[in-house]
């Protein structure tokens, strides 16, 4: 091969052809630098014939500049890049960027200079030099590190370098990772856990594609169970990827992993420093041996890393919607992980206590193998769930906790046990208005109210991140001291608890208070040490946490998630409430759950109260079947936006006029999006509902791709959307 076609990391460009310089050898997947006009561009050498485009005349080809010294992108990963771009209607370059996601790993030297004693002696020995030479026996490090060890100035050491007493050595810049020990501490599994673990270990040993749905109730020990196939993969010399939905959960996971394997796993998430990214990326691409990466725990973006020898993927809390990315390439990491496993020819495990309806359906039709853990580990019982009808048990004026819930809190405080109050609303109050003129505080960039955050004394937009100080006077009527908070957020509930029980130790747990791994770790340590009596939290506390002394869970407003036009509202409410209920009674003491609702008769609320998951899923499945919704039909959203309202509207109307008329495809819209203004852009939406027979992507590409939009208009296609705002 002396001409190559590149997939370049620039979505504005198509594939580009180059020739090889004399003596240069590349293979498909090689990462290369190529000239482009006066500049250069990074690209991946692609398989012949798989990127469409006209052949450039051989005489016009320029030569590749260089090959970047990283392992070539593997064939399964190249196929995954193609599949993801195709399925999600995204540019190949944007997907490839997620693979080559560490600039540091691709550029710059991978080595640095360290120093150590050479065995020589200085021309002139001083007491200082003698002491330094003695202290540095067997040491190696940078001059600064050695100066610290020897307790002398860097100047003293540089003098010794000049005399050849200390010599430079070239070392790899990234430290190797300590190996995980699959036999470090193997817990005794229950018979149920053992059966599931055995089946998964067998799949790891076979190394063929097999998707599993690990459906285990909260507290059944899913983590301990899937640690066994991870151990098997490590023994086997394979890498394992574990995807977690939330960085706040990682701390807990790292701790348990270290107890099981004697060393922490390799971490991957968006807030890694660039040096950490480089170290992890390289170790992942080099494979599991010799200090490479064996087990990688990460957020959804870890799915696209260039694993050298992947042997197993685990997606924990697989129902979580944070696996869906809503900007850039709009992919669902849960679904793409199954595709990656398929291309790699390996098993994949989706673990959850409340699987997505789509996943359960795949298990029902036999595409996924279902493995069940029906009871809690160690004999703990599932909690007792009761409804509190708010139309009968009205909280006091301006309060949100009903008498039964207050009594429950009181009893737990008296017994020295913990309680958790769940409300999926950050901040103090979702709306602030002026008592005098009725002015409502709205975000100037978004069609959304500003949320009051009293802990940080701010009004904040949860959509664009805008923050302002609450004004002294109303900006509309000029009246002072007239602003009222409407509705509760977690901070307000925490205030209510503090007023009712001044002696109680209350902690607010949201992404505002537990945003970093360190703060999450601190919170967990405090809760475990029983330094917290009442936790008030958002969906962040619904999963993963295991506090044995927590015996009461109160759901402040179960109806909240059912409002609005979200097509998955019932399912999401079910999952959230079931997950948060699952935090209660995980230790020896039994748990109780009180669900406050104004609609005790709503099917999802009734199913929660009766603990009848199957009935809920059956009813929901039928509703989806009738509506042609996933998994029976497919959805796609198209979002058009512009800073200019008229431009956005006209683009939407024009696209609407060009809509295809097909039997197996219904198009709703255009309509202003519920969030009709977001970050200063006006938005219009279409919702496409397709039968499974329709070739949705092809139709969308033809329809949307065939339009010429004004330059200020942005068009986004969202396949299998989760967000309907
Ligand atoms: P899940 O994720 O299914 O809700 P966890 O994995 O958090 O459940 O397990 C619940 C608790 O039980 C954890 O504290 C876990 O360490 C413990 N546990 C589960 N299985 C075992 C086991 N085989 N041996 C010892 N402890 C276990
Ligand atoms: Zn905003």
XYZ file of C-alpha atoms and ligand atoms in Angstrom, residues 187-190 193 216-225 252 256 316-317 353 373 377 544-546 582-583 586, ligand 1:
55
model
C -15.181 -12.791 49.809
C -17.411 -15.802 50.396
C -20.311 -15.480 47.970
C -23.870 -16.475 48.701
C -24.093 -14.760 43.881
C -30.411 -7.811 41.153
C -32.406 -6.067 43.867
C -30.764 -3.197 45.749
C -28.302 -4.576 48.289
C -27.967 -7.969 46.574
C -24.223 -7.488 46.147
C -24.032 -6.984 42.392
C -20.599 -5.393 42.769
C -19.097 -8.305 44.747
C -20.583 -10.650 42.177
C -17.120 4.155 47.012
C -14.317 -1.615 47.448
C -23.163 -0.529 36.492
C -26.492 1.191 37.219
C -31.899 -3.124 40.210
C -30.086 -11.836 42.306
C -27.065 -10.118 50.739
C -24.603 3.132 45.072
C -24.503 4.308 48.672
C -24.591 1.689 51.387
C -33.212 0.681 48.142
C -30.981 2.743 50.430
C -29.438 -2.470 54.105
P -26.022 -3.624 45.141
O -25.037 -2.910 44.280
O -26.533 -4.879 44.516
O -27.100 -2.732 45.670
P -23.831 -3.913 46.880
O -22.910 -4.492 45.872
O -23.694 -2.491 47.250
O -25.297 -4.173 46.427
O -23.774 -4.829 48.182
C -24.464 -4.498 49.385
C -23.557 -4.689 50.578
O -23.349 -6.059 50.849
C -22.193 -4.084 50.408
O -21.758 -3.494 51.606
C -21.329 -5.265 50.071
O -19.992 -5.047 50.439
C -21.965 -6.366 50.872
N -21.759 -7.666 50.257
C -22.362 -8.108 49.139
N -21.956 -9.359 48.845
C -21.061 -9.701 49.770
C -20.285 -10.882 50.028
N -20.365 -11.953 49.232
N -19.491 -10.886 51.116
C -19.417 -9.816 51.919
N -20.116 -8.676 51.739
C -20.943 -8.622 50.689
